[in-house]
mmCIF file of C-alpha atoms and ligand atoms in Angstrom:
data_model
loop_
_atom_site.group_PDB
_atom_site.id
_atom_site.type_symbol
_atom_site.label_atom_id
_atom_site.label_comp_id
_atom_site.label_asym_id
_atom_site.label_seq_id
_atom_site.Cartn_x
_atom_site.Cartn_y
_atom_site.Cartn_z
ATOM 1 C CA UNK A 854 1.988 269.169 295.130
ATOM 2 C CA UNK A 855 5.621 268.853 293.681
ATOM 3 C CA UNK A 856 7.722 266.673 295.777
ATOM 4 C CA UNK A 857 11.489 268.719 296.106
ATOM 5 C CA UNK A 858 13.947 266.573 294.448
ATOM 6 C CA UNK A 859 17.124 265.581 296.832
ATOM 7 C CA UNK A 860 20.082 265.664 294.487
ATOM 8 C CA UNK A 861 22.015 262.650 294.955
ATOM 9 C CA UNK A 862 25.818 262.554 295.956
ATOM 10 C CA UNK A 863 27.647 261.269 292.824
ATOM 11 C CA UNK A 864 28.883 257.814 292.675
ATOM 12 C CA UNK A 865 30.151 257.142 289.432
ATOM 13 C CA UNK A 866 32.648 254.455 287.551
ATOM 14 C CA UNK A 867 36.045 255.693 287.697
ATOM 15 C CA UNK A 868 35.956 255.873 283.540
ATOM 16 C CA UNK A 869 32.778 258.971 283.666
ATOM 17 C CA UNK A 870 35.420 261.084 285.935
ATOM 18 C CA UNK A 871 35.257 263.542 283.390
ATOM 19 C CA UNK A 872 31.205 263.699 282.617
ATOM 20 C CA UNK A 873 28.832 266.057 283.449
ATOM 21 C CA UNK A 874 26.518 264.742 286.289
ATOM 22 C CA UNK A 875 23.038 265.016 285.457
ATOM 23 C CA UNK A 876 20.768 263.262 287.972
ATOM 24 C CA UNK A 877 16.958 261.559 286.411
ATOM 25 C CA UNK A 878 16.525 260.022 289.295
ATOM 26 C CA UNK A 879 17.901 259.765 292.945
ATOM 27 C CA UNK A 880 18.255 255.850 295.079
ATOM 28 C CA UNK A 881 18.032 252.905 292.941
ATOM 29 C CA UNK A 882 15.044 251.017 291.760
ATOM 30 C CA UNK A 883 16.096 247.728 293.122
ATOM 31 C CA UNK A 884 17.425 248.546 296.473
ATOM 32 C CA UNK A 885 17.304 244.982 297.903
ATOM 33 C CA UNK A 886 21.207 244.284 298.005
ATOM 34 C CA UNK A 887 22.075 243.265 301.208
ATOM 35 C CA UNK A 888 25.448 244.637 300.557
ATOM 36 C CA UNK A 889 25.277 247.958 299.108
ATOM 37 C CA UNK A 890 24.867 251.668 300.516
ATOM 38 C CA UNK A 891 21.739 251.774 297.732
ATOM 39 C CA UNK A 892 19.957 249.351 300.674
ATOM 40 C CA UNK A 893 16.571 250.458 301.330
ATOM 41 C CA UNK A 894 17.100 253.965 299.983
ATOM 42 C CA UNK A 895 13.610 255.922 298.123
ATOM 43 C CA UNK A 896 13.933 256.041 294.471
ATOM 44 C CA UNK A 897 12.872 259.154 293.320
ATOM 45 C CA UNK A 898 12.590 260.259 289.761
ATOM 46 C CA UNK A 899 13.088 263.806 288.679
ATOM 47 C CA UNK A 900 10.041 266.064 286.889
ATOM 48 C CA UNK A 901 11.438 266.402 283.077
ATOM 49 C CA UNK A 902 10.873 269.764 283.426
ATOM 50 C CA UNK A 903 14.079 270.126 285.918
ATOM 51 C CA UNK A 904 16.080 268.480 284.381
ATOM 52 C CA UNK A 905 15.659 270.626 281.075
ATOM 53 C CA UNK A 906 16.030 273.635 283.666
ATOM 54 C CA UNK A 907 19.433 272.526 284.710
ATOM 55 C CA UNK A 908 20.423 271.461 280.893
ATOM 56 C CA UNK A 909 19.186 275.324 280.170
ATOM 57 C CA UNK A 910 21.552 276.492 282.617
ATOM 58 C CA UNK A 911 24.909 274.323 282.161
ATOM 59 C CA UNK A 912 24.529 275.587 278.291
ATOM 60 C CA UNK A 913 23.915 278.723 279.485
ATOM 61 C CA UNK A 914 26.865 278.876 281.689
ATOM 62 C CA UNK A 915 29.227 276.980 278.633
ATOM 63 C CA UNK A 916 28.189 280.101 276.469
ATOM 64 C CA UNK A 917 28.809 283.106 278.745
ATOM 65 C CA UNK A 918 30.162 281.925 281.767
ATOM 66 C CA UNK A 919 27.278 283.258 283.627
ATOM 67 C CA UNK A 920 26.339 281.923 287.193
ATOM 68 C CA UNK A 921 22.421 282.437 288.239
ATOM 69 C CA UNK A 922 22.138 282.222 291.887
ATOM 70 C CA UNK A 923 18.949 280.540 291.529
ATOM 71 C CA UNK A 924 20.301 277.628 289.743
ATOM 72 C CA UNK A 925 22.470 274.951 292.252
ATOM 73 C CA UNK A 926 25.820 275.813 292.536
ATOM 74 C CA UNK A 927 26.747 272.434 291.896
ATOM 75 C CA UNK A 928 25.796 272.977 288.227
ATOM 76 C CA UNK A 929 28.799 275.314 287.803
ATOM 77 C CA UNK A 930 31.081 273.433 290.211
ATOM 78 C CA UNK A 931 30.835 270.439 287.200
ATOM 79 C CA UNK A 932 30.561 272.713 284.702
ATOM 80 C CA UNK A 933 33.817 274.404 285.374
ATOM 81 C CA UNK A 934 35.845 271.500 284.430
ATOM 82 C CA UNK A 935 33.267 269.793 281.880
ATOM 83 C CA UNK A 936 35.029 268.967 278.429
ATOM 84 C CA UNK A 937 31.293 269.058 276.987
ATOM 85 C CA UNK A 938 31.819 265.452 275.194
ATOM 86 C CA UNK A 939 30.249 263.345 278.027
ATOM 87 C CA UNK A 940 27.028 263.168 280.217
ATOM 88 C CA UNK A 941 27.140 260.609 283.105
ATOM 89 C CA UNK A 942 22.923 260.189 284.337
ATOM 90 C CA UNK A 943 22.742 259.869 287.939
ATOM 91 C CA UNK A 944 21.588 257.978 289.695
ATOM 92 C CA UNK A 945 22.148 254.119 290.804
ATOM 93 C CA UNK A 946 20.435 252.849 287.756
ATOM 94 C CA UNK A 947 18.775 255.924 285.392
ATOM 95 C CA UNK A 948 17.399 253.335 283.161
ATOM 96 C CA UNK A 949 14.342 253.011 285.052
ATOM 97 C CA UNK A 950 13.388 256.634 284.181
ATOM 98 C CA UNK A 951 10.632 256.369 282.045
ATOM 99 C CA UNK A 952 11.311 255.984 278.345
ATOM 100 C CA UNK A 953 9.125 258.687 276.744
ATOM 101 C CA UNK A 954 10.674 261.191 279.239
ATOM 102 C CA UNK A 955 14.266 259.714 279.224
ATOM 103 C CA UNK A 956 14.028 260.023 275.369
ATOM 104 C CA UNK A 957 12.783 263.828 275.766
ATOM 105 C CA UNK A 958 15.694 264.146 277.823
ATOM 106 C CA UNK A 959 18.320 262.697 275.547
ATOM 107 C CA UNK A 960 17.008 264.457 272.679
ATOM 108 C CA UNK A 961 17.117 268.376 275.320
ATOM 109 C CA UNK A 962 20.965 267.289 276.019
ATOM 110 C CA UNK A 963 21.847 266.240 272.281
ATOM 111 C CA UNK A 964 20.022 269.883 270.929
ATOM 112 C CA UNK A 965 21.375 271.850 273.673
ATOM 113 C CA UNK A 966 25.309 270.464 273.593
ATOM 114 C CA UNK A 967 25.561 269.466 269.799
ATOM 115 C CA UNK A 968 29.195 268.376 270.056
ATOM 116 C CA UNK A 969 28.080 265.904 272.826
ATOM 117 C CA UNK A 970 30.033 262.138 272.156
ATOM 118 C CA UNK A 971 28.405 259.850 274.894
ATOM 119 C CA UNK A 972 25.613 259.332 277.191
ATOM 120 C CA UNK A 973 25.919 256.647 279.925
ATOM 121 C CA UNK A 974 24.357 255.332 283.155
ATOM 122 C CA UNK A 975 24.178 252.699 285.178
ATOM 123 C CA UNK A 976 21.834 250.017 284.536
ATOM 124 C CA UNK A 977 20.381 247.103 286.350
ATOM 125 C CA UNK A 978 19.641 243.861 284.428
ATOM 126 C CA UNK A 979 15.658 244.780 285.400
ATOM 127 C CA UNK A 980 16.068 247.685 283.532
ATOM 128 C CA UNK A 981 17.609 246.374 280.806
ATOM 129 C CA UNK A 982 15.189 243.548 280.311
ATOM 130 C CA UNK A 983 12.040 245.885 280.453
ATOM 131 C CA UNK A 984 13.151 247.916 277.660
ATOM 132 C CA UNK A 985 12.629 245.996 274.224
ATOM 133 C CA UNK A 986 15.372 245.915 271.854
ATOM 134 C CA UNK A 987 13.993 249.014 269.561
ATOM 135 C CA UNK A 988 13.614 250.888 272.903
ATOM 136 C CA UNK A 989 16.996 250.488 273.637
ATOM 137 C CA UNK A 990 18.438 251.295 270.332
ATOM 138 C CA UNK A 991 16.029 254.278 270.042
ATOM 139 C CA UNK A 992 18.260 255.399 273.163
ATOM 140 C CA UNK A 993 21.311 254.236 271.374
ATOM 141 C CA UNK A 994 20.524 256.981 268.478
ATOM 142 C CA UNK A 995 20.321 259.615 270.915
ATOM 143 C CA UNK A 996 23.505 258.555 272.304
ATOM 144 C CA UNK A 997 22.728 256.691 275.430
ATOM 145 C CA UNK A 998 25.702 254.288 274.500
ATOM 146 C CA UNK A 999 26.930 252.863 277.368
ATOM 147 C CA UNK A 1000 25.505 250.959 280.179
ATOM 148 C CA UNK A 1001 27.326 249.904 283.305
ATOM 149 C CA UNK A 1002 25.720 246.814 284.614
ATOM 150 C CA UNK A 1003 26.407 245.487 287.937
ATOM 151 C CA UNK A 1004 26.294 242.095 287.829
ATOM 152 C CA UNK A 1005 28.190 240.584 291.014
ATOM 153 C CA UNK A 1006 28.284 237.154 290.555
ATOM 154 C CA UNK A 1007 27.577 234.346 288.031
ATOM 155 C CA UNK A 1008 26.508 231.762 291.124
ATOM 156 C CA UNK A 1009 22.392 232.077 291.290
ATOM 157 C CA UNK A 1010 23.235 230.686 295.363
ATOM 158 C CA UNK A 1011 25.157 234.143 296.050
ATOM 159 C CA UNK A 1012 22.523 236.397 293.563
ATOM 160 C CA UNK A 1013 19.956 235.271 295.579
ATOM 161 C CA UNK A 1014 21.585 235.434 299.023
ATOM 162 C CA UNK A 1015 21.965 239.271 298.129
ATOM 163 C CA UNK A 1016 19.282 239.597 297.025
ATOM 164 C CA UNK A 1017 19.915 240.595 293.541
ATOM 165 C CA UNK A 1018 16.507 240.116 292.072
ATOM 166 C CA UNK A 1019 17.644 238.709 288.794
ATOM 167 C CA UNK A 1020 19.533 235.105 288.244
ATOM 168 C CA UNK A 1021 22.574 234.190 286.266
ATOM 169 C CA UNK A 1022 20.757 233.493 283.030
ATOM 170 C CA UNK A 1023 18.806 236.938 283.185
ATOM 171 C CA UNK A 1024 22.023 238.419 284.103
ATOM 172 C CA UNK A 1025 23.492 237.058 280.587
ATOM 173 C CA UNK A 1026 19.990 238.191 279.067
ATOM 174 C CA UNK A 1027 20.356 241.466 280.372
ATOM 175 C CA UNK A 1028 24.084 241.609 278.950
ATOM 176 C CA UNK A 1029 23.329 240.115 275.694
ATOM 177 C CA UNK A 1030 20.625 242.467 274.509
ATOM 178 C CA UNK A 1031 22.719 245.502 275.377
ATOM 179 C CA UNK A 1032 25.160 244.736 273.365
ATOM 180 C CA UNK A 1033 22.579 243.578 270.511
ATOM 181 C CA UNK A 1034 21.041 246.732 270.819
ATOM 182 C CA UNK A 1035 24.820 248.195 270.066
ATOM 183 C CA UNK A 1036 25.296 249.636 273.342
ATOM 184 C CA UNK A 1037 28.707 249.234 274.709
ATOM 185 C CA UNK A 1038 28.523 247.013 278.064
ATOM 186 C CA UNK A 1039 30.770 247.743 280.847
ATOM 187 C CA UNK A 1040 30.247 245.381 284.332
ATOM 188 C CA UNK A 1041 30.917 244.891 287.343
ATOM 189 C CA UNK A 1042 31.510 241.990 289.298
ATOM 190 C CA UNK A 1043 32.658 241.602 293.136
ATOM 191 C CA UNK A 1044 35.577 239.018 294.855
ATOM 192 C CA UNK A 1045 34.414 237.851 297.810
ATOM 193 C CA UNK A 1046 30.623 237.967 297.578
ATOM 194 C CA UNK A 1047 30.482 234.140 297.924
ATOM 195 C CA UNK A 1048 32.045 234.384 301.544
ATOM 196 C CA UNK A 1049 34.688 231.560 302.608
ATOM 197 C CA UNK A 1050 31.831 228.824 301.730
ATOM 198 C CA UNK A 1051 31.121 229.805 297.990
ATOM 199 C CA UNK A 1052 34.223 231.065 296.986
ATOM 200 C CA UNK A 1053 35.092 228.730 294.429
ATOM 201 C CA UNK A 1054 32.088 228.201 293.550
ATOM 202 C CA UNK A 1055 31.638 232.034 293.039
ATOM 203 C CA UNK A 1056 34.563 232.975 291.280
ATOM 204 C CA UNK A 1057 35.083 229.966 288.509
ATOM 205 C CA UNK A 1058 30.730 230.739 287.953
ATOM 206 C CA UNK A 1059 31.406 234.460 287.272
ATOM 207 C CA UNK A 1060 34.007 233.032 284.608
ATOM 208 C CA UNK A 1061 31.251 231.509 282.903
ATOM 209 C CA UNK A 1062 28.998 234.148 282.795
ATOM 210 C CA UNK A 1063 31.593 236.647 281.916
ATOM 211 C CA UNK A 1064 32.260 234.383 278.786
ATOM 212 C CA UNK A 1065 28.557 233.648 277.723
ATOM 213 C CA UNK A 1066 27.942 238.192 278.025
ATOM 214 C CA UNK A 1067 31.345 238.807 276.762
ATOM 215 C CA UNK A 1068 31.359 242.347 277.859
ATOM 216 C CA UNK A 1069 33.278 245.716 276.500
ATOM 217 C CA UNK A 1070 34.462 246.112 279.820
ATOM 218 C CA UNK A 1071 34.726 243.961 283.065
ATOM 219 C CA UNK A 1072 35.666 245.092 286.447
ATOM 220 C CA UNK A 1073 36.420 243.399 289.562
ATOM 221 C CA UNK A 1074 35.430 244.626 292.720
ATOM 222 C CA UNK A 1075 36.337 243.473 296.241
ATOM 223 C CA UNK A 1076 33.099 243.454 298.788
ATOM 224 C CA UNK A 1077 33.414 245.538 301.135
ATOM 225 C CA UNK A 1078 31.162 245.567 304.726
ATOM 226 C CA UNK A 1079 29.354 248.536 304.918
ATOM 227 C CA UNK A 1080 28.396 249.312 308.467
ATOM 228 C CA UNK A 1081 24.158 249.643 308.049
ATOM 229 C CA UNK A 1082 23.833 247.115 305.807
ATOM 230 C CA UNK A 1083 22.080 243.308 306.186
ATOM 231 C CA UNK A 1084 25.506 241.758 305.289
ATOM 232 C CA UNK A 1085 27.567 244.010 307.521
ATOM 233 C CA UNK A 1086 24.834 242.649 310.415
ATOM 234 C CA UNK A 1087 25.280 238.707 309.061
ATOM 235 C CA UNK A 1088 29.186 239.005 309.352
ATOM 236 C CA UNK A 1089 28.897 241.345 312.929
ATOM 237 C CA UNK A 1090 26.436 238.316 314.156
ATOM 238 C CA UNK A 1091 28.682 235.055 312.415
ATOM 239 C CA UNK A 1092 26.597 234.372 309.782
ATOM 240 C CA UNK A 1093 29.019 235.993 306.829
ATOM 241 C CA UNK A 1094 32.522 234.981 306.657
ATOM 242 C CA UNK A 1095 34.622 237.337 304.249
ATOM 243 C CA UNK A 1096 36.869 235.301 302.770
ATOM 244 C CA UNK A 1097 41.053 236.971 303.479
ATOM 245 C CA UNK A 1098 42.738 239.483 300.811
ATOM 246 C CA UNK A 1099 44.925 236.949 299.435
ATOM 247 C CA UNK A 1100 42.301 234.440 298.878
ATOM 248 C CA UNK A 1101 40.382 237.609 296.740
ATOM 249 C CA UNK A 1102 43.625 237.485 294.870
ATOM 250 C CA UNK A 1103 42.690 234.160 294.246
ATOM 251 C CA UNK A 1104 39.219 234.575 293.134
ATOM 252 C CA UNK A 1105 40.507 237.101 290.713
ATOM 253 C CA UNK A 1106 42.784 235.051 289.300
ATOM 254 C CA UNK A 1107 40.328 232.053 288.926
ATOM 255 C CA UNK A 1108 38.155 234.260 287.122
ATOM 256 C CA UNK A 1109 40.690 235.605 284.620
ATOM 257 C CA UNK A 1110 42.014 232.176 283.958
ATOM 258 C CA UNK A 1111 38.752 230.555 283.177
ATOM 259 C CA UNK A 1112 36.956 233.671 281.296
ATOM 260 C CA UNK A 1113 37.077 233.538 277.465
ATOM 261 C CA UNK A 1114 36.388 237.103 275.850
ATOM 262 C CA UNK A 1115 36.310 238.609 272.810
ATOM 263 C CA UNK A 1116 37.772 241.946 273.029
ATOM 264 C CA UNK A 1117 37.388 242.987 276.849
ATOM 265 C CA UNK A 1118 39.001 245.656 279.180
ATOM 266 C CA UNK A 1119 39.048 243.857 282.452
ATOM 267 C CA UNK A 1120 40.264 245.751 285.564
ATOM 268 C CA UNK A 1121 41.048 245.586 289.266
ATOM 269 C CA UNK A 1122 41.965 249.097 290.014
ATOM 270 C CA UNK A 1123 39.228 250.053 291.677
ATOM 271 C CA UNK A 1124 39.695 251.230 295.182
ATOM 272 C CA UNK A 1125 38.350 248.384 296.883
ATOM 273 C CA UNK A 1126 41.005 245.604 295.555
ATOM 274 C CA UNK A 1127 43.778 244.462 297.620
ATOM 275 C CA UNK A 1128 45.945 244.344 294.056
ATOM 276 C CA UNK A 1129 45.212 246.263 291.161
ATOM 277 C CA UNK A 1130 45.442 244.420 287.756
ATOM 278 C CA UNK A 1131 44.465 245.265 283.942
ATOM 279 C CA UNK A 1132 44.704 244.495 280.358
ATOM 280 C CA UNK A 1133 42.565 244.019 277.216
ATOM 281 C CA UNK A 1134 41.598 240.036 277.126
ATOM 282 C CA UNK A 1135 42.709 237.679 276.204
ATOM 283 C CA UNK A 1136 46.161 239.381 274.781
ATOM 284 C CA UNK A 1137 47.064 240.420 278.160
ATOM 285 C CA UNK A 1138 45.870 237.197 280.154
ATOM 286 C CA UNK A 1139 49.439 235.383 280.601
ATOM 287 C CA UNK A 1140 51.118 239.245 281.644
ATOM 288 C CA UNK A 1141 48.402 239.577 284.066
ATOM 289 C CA UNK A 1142 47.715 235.956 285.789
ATOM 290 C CA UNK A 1143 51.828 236.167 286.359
ATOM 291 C CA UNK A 1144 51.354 239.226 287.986
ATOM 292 C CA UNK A 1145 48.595 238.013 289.739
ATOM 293 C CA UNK A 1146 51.043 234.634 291.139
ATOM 294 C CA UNK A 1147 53.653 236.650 291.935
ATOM 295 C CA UNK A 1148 52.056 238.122 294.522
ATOM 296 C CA UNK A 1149 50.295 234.807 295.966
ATOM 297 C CA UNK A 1150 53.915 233.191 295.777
ATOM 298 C CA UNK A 1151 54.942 235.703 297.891
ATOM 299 C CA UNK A 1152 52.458 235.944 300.527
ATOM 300 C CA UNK A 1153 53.617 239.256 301.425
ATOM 301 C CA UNK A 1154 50.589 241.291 302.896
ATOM 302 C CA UNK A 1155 52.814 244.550 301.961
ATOM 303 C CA UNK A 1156 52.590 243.850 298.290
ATOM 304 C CA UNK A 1157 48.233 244.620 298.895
ATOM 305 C CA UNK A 1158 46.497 247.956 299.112
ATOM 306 C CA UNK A 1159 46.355 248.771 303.420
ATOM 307 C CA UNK A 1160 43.132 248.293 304.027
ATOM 308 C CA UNK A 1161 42.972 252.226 305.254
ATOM 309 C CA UNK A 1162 43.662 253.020 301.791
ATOM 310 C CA UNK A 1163 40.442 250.896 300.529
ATOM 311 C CA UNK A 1164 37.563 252.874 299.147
ATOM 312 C CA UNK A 1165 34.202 251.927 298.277
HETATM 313 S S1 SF4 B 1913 20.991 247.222 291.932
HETATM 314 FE FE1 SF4 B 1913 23.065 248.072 292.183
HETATM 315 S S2 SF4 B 1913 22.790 250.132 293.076
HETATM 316 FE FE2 SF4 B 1913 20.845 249.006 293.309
HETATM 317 S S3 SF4 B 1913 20.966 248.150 295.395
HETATM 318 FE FE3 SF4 B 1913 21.713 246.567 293.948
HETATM 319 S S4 SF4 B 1913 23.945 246.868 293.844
HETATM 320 FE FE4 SF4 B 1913 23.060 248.698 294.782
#
């Protein structure tokens, strides 16, 4: 009996805003964190042969413009816009598709859209550690080249509070052979997580295991309490306390001041921050820690994002 395959809604980093959305799977494998929408939800992994029928049709419809009604309208909706240099795979972490298939479905996309330039997907550090290092670069070949890693916080107290799965030294694993493996690392880490109590404690340990991966990319997130989830019940029953916007501000600049990078892009303009910061590290690190202490200096709440305007 085939089991129909619910497309997922796409969540994606801000950068893949102008991929195509393919979707291997639908949920996340590790659905244990007790602050994110992925809570609890069914991972579900797509039949190969699908996914070649959708590739089929979105080269189809690039070469005549041709809509089938039996193919998802959602195909075309992307497809309209798509440049045809980058694939984004759905869903929360499409690294846990199986290799032999996931390679037979890099290889469909690279044959079917020559002129293709990048592959990417979100990873979890599980996923990344289960694949050996000529797994990975076999997916590197076929253009899998970037991995968005979610790594939340360097403190193993708050990765295991939210249930993370993984601790801070697997997180650096994770990272590390990535990169070895030549694929570029983008992650993802999130101000407040520690609550009042492990702020410090959270922020200046994400430093140091932002310095020890050394990432391509970095981005700071601010947590958020979505309503359905374990942590949204701790803070409803007293047993969270989210730590204030200008104290994030705080965390964010704790962790730029004490990170040591290479070459990294390191962001705050995601939707979720009360103040959106960026620059290449470390050139930009004095520009964007004064930016950073203006604000705080000022204590003006009208200088943050409203919190109405805050997105997930
Ligand atoms: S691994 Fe990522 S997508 Fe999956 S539940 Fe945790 S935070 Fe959410």
């Amino acid at each position: 009996m085939t089991i129909q395959f619910d497309r997922p809604v796409i969540i994606r980093p801000p950068s893949e805003w102008r991929s195509y959305f393919l979707p291997l799977t639908s949920g996340c494998s590790n659905n244990t964190c007790t602050f994110c929408n992925y809570y609890g939800a069914r991972l579900q992994m797509r039949e190969l042969d699908d996914v070649k029928k959708e590739i089929d049709a979105l080269a189809s419809y690039t070469r005549t413009g041709i809509c089938l009604p039996c193919v998802p309208q959602v195909v075309y909706a992307i497809g309209r816009s798509w440049d045809g240099k980058r694939v984004f795979l759905q869903d929360g972490d499409a690294l846990v598709y199986p290799v032999p298939r996931l390679r037979e479905a890099l290889s469909y996309l690279n044959e079917s859209f020559p002129a293709l330039e990048r592959i990417g997907s979100y990873a979890t550090p599980q996923d990344i550690l289960r694949r050996s290092h000529d797994q990975l670069t076999a997916l590197k070949k076929l253009k899998l080249s970037i991995f968005y890693m979610g790594m939340e916080s360097g403190d193993d107290k708050v990765l295991q509070k939210v249930g993370k799965g993984v601790n801070s030294q697997e997180l650096v694993e994770a990272g590390k052979k990535a990169r070895e493996a030549g694929i570029t690392l983008s992650v993802t880490v999130i101000l407040g997580l520690g609550g009042i109590e492990g702020s410090e404690e959270h922020a200046l340990k994400t430093a140091k295991i932002l310095t020890d991966i050394d990432p391509d990319y970095a981005g700071a997130l601010t947590l958020t309490l979505v309503p359905g989830t374990p942590l949204y019940k701790q803070w409803k029953q007293g047993e969270f306390h989210p730590i204030s916007p200008m104290r994030s501000l705080e965390e964010l600049k704790a962790i730029i001041e004490n990170a040591s990078f290479t070459h990294c892009f390191f962001s705050s303009m995601h939707a979720s921050n009360y103040f959106s910061v960026r620059g290449t590290l470390p050139r930009d690190k004095e520009r964007m820690l004064t930016e950073i202490e203006e604000v705080l200096a000022a204590r003006d709440p009208s200088l943050l994002r409203p919190e109405f305007l805050r997105g997930l």
